[in-house]
PDB file of C-alpha atoms in Angstrom:
ATOM      1  CA  UNK A   1      47.115  12.649  35.091  1.00 55.00           C
ATOM      2  CA  UNK A   2      45.041  15.209  33.252  1.00 53.00           C
ATOM      3  CA  UNK A   3      41.310  14.855  32.748  1.00 48.00           C
ATOM      4  CA  UNK A   4      41.804  14.356  29.002  1.00 48.00           C
ATOM      5  CA  UNK A   5      44.290  11.488  29.508  1.00 54.00           C
ATOM      6  CA  UNK A   6      42.002   9.876  32.076  1.00 53.00           C
ATOM      7  CA  UNK A   7      39.063  10.110  29.659  1.00 45.00           C
ATOM      8  CA  UNK A   8      40.966   8.341  26.852  1.00 50.00           C
ATOM      9  CA  UNK A   9      42.179   5.663  29.258  1.00 54.00           C
ATOM     10  CA  UNK A  10      38.637   4.967  30.484  1.00 52.00           C
ATOM     11  CA  UNK A  11      37.388   4.872  26.893  1.00 48.00           C
ATOM     12  CA  UNK A  12      39.981   2.260  25.916  1.00 50.00           C
ATOM     13  CA  UNK A  13      39.019   0.096  28.912  1.00 50.00           C
ATOM     14  CA  UNK A  14      35.348   0.211  27.991  1.00 42.00           C
ATOM     15  CA  UNK A  15      36.055  -0.690  24.365  1.00 43.00           C
ATOM     16  CA  UNK A  16      38.317  -3.588  25.435  1.00 43.00           C
ATOM     17  CA  UNK A  17      35.673  -5.013  27.765  1.00 41.00           C
ATOM     18  CA  UNK A  18      32.988  -4.669  25.133  1.00 42.00           C
ATOM     19  CA  UNK A  19      35.140  -6.416  22.534  1.00 42.00           C
ATOM     20  CA  UNK A  20      36.048  -9.293  24.880  1.00 42.00           C
ATOM     21  CA  UNK A  21      32.436  -9.908  25.899  1.00 40.00           C
ATOM     22  CA  UNK A  22      31.201  -9.986  22.326  1.00 42.00           C
ATOM     23  CA  UNK A  23      34.006 -12.168  21.037  1.00 43.00           C
ATOM     24  CA  UNK A  24      33.467 -13.229  17.441  1.00 42.00           C
ATOM     25  CA  UNK A  25      29.681 -13.159  17.791  1.00 45.00           C
ATOM     26  CA  UNK A  26      28.141 -10.290  15.868  1.00 46.00           C
ATOM     27  CA  UNK A  27      24.431  -9.724  16.303  1.00 45.00           C
ATOM     28  CA  UNK A  28      24.000  -8.185  12.885  1.00 40.00           C
ATOM     29  CA  UNK A  29      25.626 -11.185  11.190  1.00 46.00           C
ATOM     30  CA  UNK A  30      22.789 -13.381  12.461  1.00 49.00           C
ATOM     31  CA  UNK A  31      20.032 -11.206  11.015  1.00 45.00           C
ATOM     32  CA  UNK A  32      18.422 -12.843   7.986  1.00 49.00           C
ATOM     33  CA  UNK A  33      15.831 -11.443   5.663  1.00 54.00           C
ATOM     34  CA  UNK A  34      12.858 -13.508   4.569  1.00 59.00           C
ATOM     35  CA  UNK A  35      13.008 -13.915   0.792  1.00 66.00           C
ATOM     36  CA  UNK A  36      10.002 -12.809  -1.206  1.00 71.00           C
ATOM     37  CA  UNK A  37       8.464 -15.776  -3.038  1.00 75.00           C
ATOM     38  CA  UNK A  38       5.939 -13.899  -5.147  1.00 84.00           C
ATOM     39  CA  UNK A  39       3.174 -11.322  -5.266  1.00 88.00           C
ATOM     40  CA  UNK A  40      -0.490 -11.590  -4.420  1.00 90.00           C
ATOM     41  CA  UNK A  41      -2.874  -9.473  -6.487  1.00 92.00           C
ATOM     42  CA  UNK A  42      -6.186  -8.812  -4.730  1.00 94.00           C
ATOM     43  CA  UNK A  43      -9.023  -6.922  -6.420  1.00 94.00           C
ATOM     44  CA  UNK A  44     -12.031  -5.874  -4.345  1.00 94.00           C
ATOM     45  CA  UNK A  45     -14.663  -5.710  -7.075  1.00 93.00           C
ATOM     46  CA  UNK A  46     -18.086  -4.992  -5.591  1.00 93.00           C
ATOM     47  CA  UNK A  47     -20.581  -5.725  -2.841  1.00 93.00           C
ATOM     48  CA  UNK A  48     -24.274  -6.572  -2.607  1.00 92.00           C
ATOM     49  CA  UNK A  49     -27.040  -6.133  -0.025  1.00 92.00           C
ATOM     50  CA  UNK A  50     -24.911  -4.456   2.633  1.00 92.00           C
ATOM     51  CA  UNK A  51     -26.656  -3.576   5.898  1.00 91.00           C
ATOM     52  CA  UNK A  52     -25.916   0.149   5.875  1.00 90.00           C
ATOM     53  CA  UNK A  53     -27.371   2.479   8.489  1.00 86.00           C
ATOM     54  CA  UNK A  54     -27.819   5.431   6.163  1.00 83.00           C
ATOM     55  CA  UNK A  55     -28.268   5.777   2.419  1.00 82.00           C
ATOM     56  CA  UNK A  56     -25.801   8.669   2.538  1.00 82.00           C
ATOM     57  CA  UNK A  57     -23.023   6.268   3.534  1.00 86.00           C
ATOM     58  CA  UNK A  58     -20.152   5.316   1.287  1.00 88.00           C
ATOM     59  CA  UNK A  59     -18.803   1.827   2.044  1.00 92.00           C
ATOM     60  CA  UNK A  60     -15.113   0.986   1.747  1.00 93.00           C
ATOM     61  CA  UNK A  61     -12.939  -2.045   2.506  1.00 94.00           C
ATOM     62  CA  UNK A  62      -9.758  -2.721   4.453  1.00 95.00           C
ATOM     63  CA  UNK A  63      -7.734  -5.581   2.949  1.00 95.00           C
ATOM     64  CA  UNK A  64      -4.999  -7.149   5.083  1.00 94.00           C
ATOM     65  CA  UNK A  65      -2.363  -9.751   4.234  1.00 91.00           C
ATOM     66  CA  UNK A  66       0.664 -10.589   6.394  1.00 86.00           C
ATOM     67  CA  UNK A  67       0.119  -7.491   8.589  1.00 87.00           C
ATOM     68  CA  UNK A  68      -0.005  -5.150   5.603  1.00 89.00           C
ATOM     69  CA  UNK A  69      -3.250  -3.172   5.211  1.00 92.00           C
ATOM     70  CA  UNK A  70      -4.656  -1.517   2.101  1.00 92.00           C
ATOM     71  CA  UNK A  71      -7.724   0.726   2.273  1.00 93.00           C
ATOM     72  CA  UNK A  72      -9.886   0.877  -0.825  1.00 92.00           C
ATOM     73  CA  UNK A  73     -11.486   3.986  -2.206  1.00 89.00           C
ATOM     74  CA  UNK A  74     -15.024   4.853  -1.212  1.00 88.00           C
ATOM     75  CA  UNK A  75     -17.813   3.565  -3.423  1.00 83.00           C
ATOM     76  CA  UNK A  76     -18.335   5.906  -6.352  1.00 76.00           C
ATOM     77  CA  UNK A  77     -21.712   7.357  -7.228  1.00 68.00           C
ATOM     78  CA  UNK A  78     -22.896   8.064 -10.739  1.00 60.00           C
ATOM     79  CA  UNK A  79     -23.125  11.742  -9.809  1.00 55.00           C
ATOM     80  CA  UNK A  80     -19.366  11.751  -9.056  1.00 56.00           C
ATOM     81  CA  UNK A  81     -18.458  10.960 -12.660  1.00 52.00           C
ATOM     82  CA  UNK A  82     -17.067  13.909 -14.648  1.00 51.00           C
ATOM     83  CA  UNK A  83     -19.861  13.803 -17.225  1.00 51.00           C
ATOM     84  CA  UNK A  84     -22.532  13.686 -14.502  1.00 53.00           C
ATOM     85  CA  UNK A  85     -21.367  16.566 -12.314  1.00 55.00           C
ATOM     86  CA  UNK A  86     -23.817  19.400 -11.873  1.00 56.00           C
ATOM     87  CA  UNK A  87     -26.833  17.176 -12.446  1.00 61.00           C
ATOM     88  CA  UNK A  88     -29.407  16.600  -9.689  1.00 61.00           C
ATOM     89  CA  UNK A  89     -28.667  13.671  -7.370  1.00 63.00           C
ATOM     90  CA  UNK A  90     -30.779  10.578  -7.961  1.00 70.00           C
ATOM     91  CA  UNK A  91     -32.157   8.803  -4.886  1.00 75.00           C
ATOM     92  CA  UNK A  92     -31.768   5.411  -6.557  1.00 77.00           C
ATOM     93  CA  UNK A  93     -28.122   6.231  -7.141  1.00 75.00           C
ATOM     94  CA  UNK A  94     -27.667   6.809  -3.400  1.00 80.00           C
ATOM     95  CA  UNK A  95     -29.358   3.518  -2.518  1.00 83.00           C
ATOM     96  CA  UNK A  96     -27.365   1.550  -5.078  1.00 82.00           C
ATOM     97  CA  UNK A  97     -24.037   3.043  -3.997  1.00 81.00           C
ATOM     98  CA  UNK A  98     -24.727   2.355  -0.315  1.00 86.00           C
ATOM     99  CA  UNK A  99     -26.153  -1.169  -0.514  1.00 88.00           C
ATOM    100  CA  UNK A 100     -24.413  -2.486  -3.655  1.00 89.00           C
ATOM    101  CA  UNK A 101     -21.155  -0.531  -3.932  1.00 91.00           C
ATOM    102  CA  UNK A 102     -18.610  -0.917  -6.718  1.00 91.00           C
ATOM    103  CA  UNK A 103     -14.918  -0.426  -5.888  1.00 92.00           C
ATOM    104  CA  UNK A 104     -12.761  -2.276  -8.446  1.00 92.00           C
ATOM    105  CA  UNK A 105      -9.756  -1.534  -6.254  1.00 93.00           C
ATOM    106  CA  UNK A 106      -6.564  -3.543  -6.819  1.00 93.00           C
ATOM    107  CA  UNK A 107      -3.939  -4.158  -4.137  1.00 92.00           C
ATOM    108  CA  UNK A 108      -0.590  -5.946  -4.512  1.00 92.00           C
ATOM    109  CA  UNK A 109       1.094  -7.739  -1.587  1.00 91.00           C
ATOM    110  CA  UNK A 110       4.545  -9.329  -1.333  1.00 87.00           C
ATOM    111  CA  UNK A 111       4.321 -13.002  -0.370  1.00 86.00           C
ATOM    112  CA  UNK A 112       6.959 -14.474   1.945  1.00 80.00           C
ATOM    113  CA  UNK A 113       4.904 -17.492   3.049  1.00 75.00           C
ATOM    114  CA  UNK A 114       2.125 -19.309   1.233  1.00 72.00           C
ATOM    115  CA  UNK A 115       0.131 -20.175   4.353  1.00 80.00           C
ATOM    116  CA  UNK A 116      -1.245 -16.681   5.017  1.00 85.00           C
ATOM    117  CA  UNK A 117      -4.865 -15.582   4.691  1.00 91.00           C
ATOM    118  CA  UNK A 118      -6.428 -12.504   3.171  1.00 93.00           C
ATOM    119  CA  UNK A 119      -8.648 -10.605   5.627  1.00 94.00           C
ATOM    120  CA  UNK A 120     -11.235  -8.182   4.254  1.00 95.00           C
ATOM    121  CA  UNK A 121     -13.316  -5.905   6.483  1.00 95.00           C
ATOM    122  CA  UNK A 122     -16.103  -3.644   5.208  1.00 94.00           C
ATOM    123  CA  UNK A 123     -16.993  -0.303   6.800  1.00 94.00           C
ATOM    124  CA  UNK A 124     -19.319   2.550   5.986  1.00 91.00           C
ATOM    125  CA  UNK A 125     -18.313   6.175   6.146  1.00 87.00           C
ATOM    126  CA  UNK A 126     -21.036   8.781   6.670  1.00 83.00           C
ATOM    127  CA  UNK A 127     -19.939  12.339   6.110  1.00 75.00           C
ATOM    128  CA  UNK A 128     -21.325  15.076   8.385  1.00 70.00           C
ATOM    129  CA  UNK A 129     -22.379  12.515  10.983  1.00 65.00           C
ATOM    130  CA  UNK A 130     -21.312  12.122  14.601  1.00 61.00           C
ATOM    131  CA  UNK A 131     -20.890   8.345  14.220  1.00 62.00           C
ATOM    132  CA  UNK A 132     -19.124   8.412  10.867  1.00 73.00           C
ATOM    133  CA  UNK A 133     -17.609   4.890  10.886  1.00 84.00           C
ATOM    134  CA  UNK A 134     -19.635   1.685  11.165  1.00 89.00           C
ATOM    135  CA  UNK A 135     -18.600  -1.946  10.763  1.00 92.00           C
ATOM    136  CA  UNK A 136     -20.516  -3.838   8.041  1.00 94.00           C
ATOM    137  CA  UNK A 137     -18.872  -7.269   8.063  1.00 94.00           C
ATOM    138  CA  UNK A 138     -15.725  -9.257   7.364  1.00 96.00           C
ATOM    139  CA  UNK A 139     -14.470 -12.465   5.754  1.00 96.00           C
ATOM    140  CA  UNK A 140     -11.280 -14.462   5.221  1.00 95.00           C
ATOM    141  CA  UNK A 141      -9.923 -16.009   2.031  1.00 93.00           C
ATOM    142  CA  UNK A 142      -7.218 -18.623   1.524  1.00 92.00           C
ATOM    143  CA  UNK A 143      -5.277 -17.301  -1.491  1.00 90.00           C
ATOM    144  CA  UNK A 144      -4.124 -19.540  -4.352  1.00 88.00           C
ATOM    145  CA  UNK A 145      -0.743 -21.172  -3.877  1.00 83.00           C
ATOM    146  CA  UNK A 146       0.056 -21.920  -7.498  1.00 84.00           C
ATOM    147  CA  UNK A 147       0.841 -19.371 -10.214  1.00 83.00           C
ATOM    148  CA  UNK A 148      -1.658 -18.726 -13.003  1.00 80.00           C
ATOM    149  CA  UNK A 149      -4.468 -19.691 -10.633  1.00 85.00           C
ATOM    150  CA  UNK A 150      -7.182 -17.089  -9.967  1.00 90.00           C
ATOM    151  CA  UNK A 151      -9.990 -16.989  -7.421  1.00 93.00           C
ATOM    152  CA  UNK A 152     -13.082 -15.053  -8.523  1.00 94.00           C
ATOM    153  CA  UNK A 153     -15.953 -15.586  -6.106  1.00 95.00           C
ATOM    154  CA  UNK A 154     -18.499 -13.989  -3.790  1.00 96.00           C
ATOM    155  CA  UNK A 155     -17.856 -14.216  -0.047  1.00 96.00           C
ATOM    156  CA  UNK A 156     -20.527 -13.838   2.599  1.00 95.00           C
ATOM    157  CA  UNK A 157     -19.878 -11.244   5.281  1.00 95.00           C
ATOM    158  CA  UNK A 158     -19.614 -12.376   8.903  1.00 94.00           C
ATOM    159  CA  UNK A 159     -19.896 -10.350  12.145  1.00 93.00           C
ATOM    160  CA  UNK A 160     -17.101  -9.766  14.639  1.00 90.00           C
ATOM    161  CA  UNK A 161     -19.474 -10.156  17.560  1.00 86.00           C
ATOM    162  CA  UNK A 162     -23.202  -9.509  17.843  1.00 86.00           C
ATOM    163  CA  UNK A 163     -23.536  -7.109  14.900  1.00 87.00           C
ATOM    164  CA  UNK A 164     -26.322  -7.572  12.389  1.00 89.00           C
ATOM    165  CA  UNK A 165     -24.459  -8.263   9.159  1.00 92.00           C
ATOM    166  CA  UNK A 166     -25.850  -8.998   5.705  1.00 92.00           C
ATOM    167  CA  UNK A 167     -24.527  -9.042   2.173  1.00 94.00           C
ATOM    168  CA  UNK A 168     -21.525 -10.375   0.305  1.00 95.00           C
ATOM    169  CA  UNK A 169     -18.431  -9.088  -1.501  1.00 95.00           C
ATOM    170  CA  UNK A 170     -16.875 -10.205  -4.763  1.00 96.00           C
ATOM    171  CA  UNK A 171     -13.090 -10.625  -4.706  1.00 95.00           C
ATOM    172  CA  UNK A 172     -10.541 -11.649  -7.337  1.00 95.00           C
ATOM    173  CA  UNK A 173      -7.198 -13.045  -6.118  1.00 94.00           C
ATOM    174  CA  UNK A 174      -4.252 -14.277  -8.177  1.00 93.00           C
ATOM    175  CA  UNK A 175      -0.676 -15.272  -7.344  1.00 90.00           C
ATOM    176  CA  UNK A 176       2.429 -14.720  -9.445  1.00 88.00           C
ATOM    177  CA  UNK A 177       6.043 -15.752  -8.873  1.00 85.00           C
ATOM    178  CA  UNK A 178       8.670 -13.030  -8.765  1.00 78.00           C
ATOM    179  CA  UNK A 179      11.274 -13.233 -11.508  1.00 72.00           C
ATOM    180  CA  UNK A 180      14.611 -12.545  -9.842  1.00 66.00           C
ATOM    181  CA  UNK A 181      17.059 -10.393 -11.767  1.00 60.00           C
ATOM    182  CA  UNK A 182      20.527 -11.575 -12.747  1.00 61.00           C
ATOM    183  CA  UNK A 183      23.537  -9.807 -14.200  1.00 58.00           C
ATOM    184  CA  UNK A 184      22.804 -11.077 -17.694  1.00 60.00           C
ATOM    185  CA  UNK A 185      19.304  -9.575 -17.535  1.00 57.00           C
ATOM    186  CA  UNK A 186      20.736  -6.054 -17.669  1.00 56.00           C
ATOM    187  CA  UNK A 187      21.975  -4.092 -20.611  1.00 59.00           C
ATOM    188  CA  UNK A 188      24.459  -1.238 -20.563  1.00 55.00           C
ATOM    189  CA  UNK A 189      22.859   2.161 -20.519  1.00 53.00           C
ATOM    190  CA  UNK A 190      24.242   5.682 -20.738  1.00 51.00           C
ATOM    191  CA  UNK A 191      24.527   8.577 -18.337  1.00 51.00           C
ATOM    192  CA  UNK A 192      22.695  11.817 -18.719  1.00 48.00           C
ATOM    193  CA  UNK A 193      25.773  13.199 -20.485  1.00 49.00           C
ATOM    194  CA  UNK A 194      25.589  10.359 -23.064  1.00 50.00           C
ATOM    195  CA  UNK A 195      28.755   8.649 -21.764  1.00 49.00           C
ATOM    196  CA  UNK A 196      28.844   4.878 -21.372  1.00 46.00           C
ATOM    197  CA  UNK A 197      28.771   3.148 -18.012  1.00 45.00           C
ATOM    198  CA  UNK A 198      32.313   3.195 -16.699  1.00 43.00           C
ATOM    199  CA  UNK A 199      34.640   2.259 -13.856  1.00 39.00           C
ATOM    200  CA  UNK A 200      37.824   4.192 -13.150  1.00 36.00           C
ATOM    201  CA  UNK A 201      40.440   4.582 -10.438  1.00 36.00           C
ATOM    202  CA  UNK A 202      40.572   7.624  -8.236  1.00 37.00           C
ATOM    203  CA  UNK A 203      43.919   9.483  -8.127  1.00 40.00           C
ATOM    204  CA  UNK A 204      43.966   9.435  -4.315  1.00 37.00           C
ATOM    205  CA  UNK A 205      43.015   5.796  -3.480  1.00 37.00           C
ATOM    206  CA  UNK A 206      40.301   3.199  -3.783  1.00 39.00           C
ATOM    207  CA  UNK A 207      38.190   2.572  -6.809  1.00 38.00           C
ATOM    208  CA  UNK A 208      35.190   4.681  -7.631  1.00 38.00           C
ATOM    209  CA  UNK A 209      32.541   2.784  -9.543  1.00 39.00           C
ATOM    210  CA  UNK A 210      29.887   4.623 -11.451  1.00 40.00           C
ATOM    211  CA  UNK A 211      27.379   2.345 -13.047  1.00 40.00           C
ATOM    212  CA  UNK A 212      23.917   2.707 -14.381  1.00 40.00           C
ATOM    213  CA  UNK A 213      21.913  -0.190 -15.710  1.00 42.00           C
ATOM    214  CA  UNK A 214      18.378  -0.798 -16.756  1.00 42.00           C
ATOM    215  CA  UNK A 215      16.242  -3.737 -17.678  1.00 41.00           C
ATOM    216  CA  UNK A 216      13.165  -3.590 -19.839  1.00 42.00           C
ATOM    217  CA  UNK A 217      10.342  -5.676 -18.395  1.00 43.00           C
ATOM    218  CA  UNK A 218       6.680  -4.824 -18.843  1.00 45.00           C
ATOM    219  CA  UNK A 219       7.697  -1.416 -20.173  1.00 46.00           C
ATOM    220  CA  UNK A 220       9.289  -0.424 -16.856  1.00 50.00           C
ATOM    221  CA  UNK A 221      12.881   0.398 -15.909  1.00 50.00           C
ATOM    222  CA  UNK A 222      14.556  -1.585 -13.140  1.00 49.00           C
ATOM    223  CA  UNK A 223      17.759  -1.167 -11.119  1.00 49.00           C
ATOM    224  CA  UNK A 224      18.686   2.354 -12.087  1.00 47.00           C
ATOM    225  CA  UNK A 225      21.364   3.397  -9.617  1.00 50.00           C
ATOM    226  CA  UNK A 226      24.578   5.289  -8.999  1.00 49.00           C
ATOM    227  CA  UNK A 227      27.160   3.887  -6.585  1.00 52.00           C
ATOM    228  CA  UNK A 228      30.145   5.900  -5.396  1.00 55.00           C
ATOM    229  CA  UNK A 229      32.817   4.829  -2.902  1.00 56.00           C
ATOM    230  CA  UNK A 230      35.094   7.318  -1.194  1.00 58.00           C
ATOM    231  CA  UNK A 231      38.303   6.578   0.771  1.00 60.00           C
ATOM    232  CA  UNK A 232      38.086   5.772   4.479  1.00 56.00           C
ATOM    233  CA  UNK A 233      40.164   7.926   6.798  1.00 58.00           C
ATOM    234  CA  UNK A 234      41.148   6.122  10.040  1.00 54.00           C
ATOM    235  CA  UNK A 235      42.741   8.025  12.947  1.00 57.00           C
ATOM    236  CA  UNK A 236      43.441   7.342  16.607  1.00 58.00           C
ATOM    237  CA  UNK A 237      40.919   9.949  17.666  1.00 56.00           C
ATOM    238  CA  UNK A 238      37.898   8.093  19.184  1.00 51.00           C
ATOM    239  CA  UNK A 239      35.626  10.852  17.950  1.00 49.00           C
ATOM    240  CA  UNK A 240      36.652  10.464  14.305  1.00 49.00           C
ATOM    241  CA  UNK A 241      34.081   8.895  11.996  1.00 46.00           C
ATOM    242  CA  UNK A 242      34.765   6.502   9.163  1.00 45.00           C
ATOM    243  CA  UNK A 243      33.591   7.869   5.857  1.00 44.00           C
ATOM    244  CA  UNK A 244      31.397   5.880   3.523  1.00 42.00           C
ATOM    245  CA  UNK A 245      29.209   7.531   0.951  1.00 43.00           C
ATOM    246  CA  UNK A 246      26.698   5.644  -1.157  1.00 44.00           C
ATOM    247  CA  UNK A 247      24.337   7.833  -3.125  1.00 43.00           C
ATOM    248  CA  UNK A 248      21.299   6.529  -4.958  1.00 45.00           C
ATOM    249  CA  UNK A 249      20.712   8.132  -8.339  1.00 41.00           C
TER     250      UNK A 249
END
């Protein structure tokens, strides 16, 4: 028996054993995705009386919900505005930005469960300093569980351990239900060559579908795609690959 014949024989034995041990149980068939119930909109508005270590610091926040983190921008100074550039820096502007920062940063989270909490941590960043990151406090918020309900309140900062923490942060949180799309929600669109959406049969086998749809909602376009299916070539060669091509447009 040649080495090539022995290799194919061993390969068939391995595949037979693997198929018999698995049986009809397929691991991937048991994988389920958690449906998205809605979206949580969190806006970190501003802070007051933060215990900063340096008036050159620029505080920022880290907002976390269901293991997803969003980092806000650094607090903006009046001297950073386009119409204020080139002017001398005001000391009161530095103090106000460090101790009472304004962020107005909005973050959007997908909601799979309604029992999660929003965690907000505040840090200060000091440029050109050896210890550039300092913890300023944290707090937790139970988000609203009903749509069209908004939380707009100040939350007192708490320490993680023995840190000296002062101040509070204003946060706005609202919850909205996701509107799932259906077939009737779409309207027929056209291709770039101005031809209508179409479906035709390939001359060599299988159907090739080319479809492009859109849905107008809040002045945005949804579900714009191009799907193409090519024939599958199956051979006895164990090294041959099945062909499937799906190209997003």
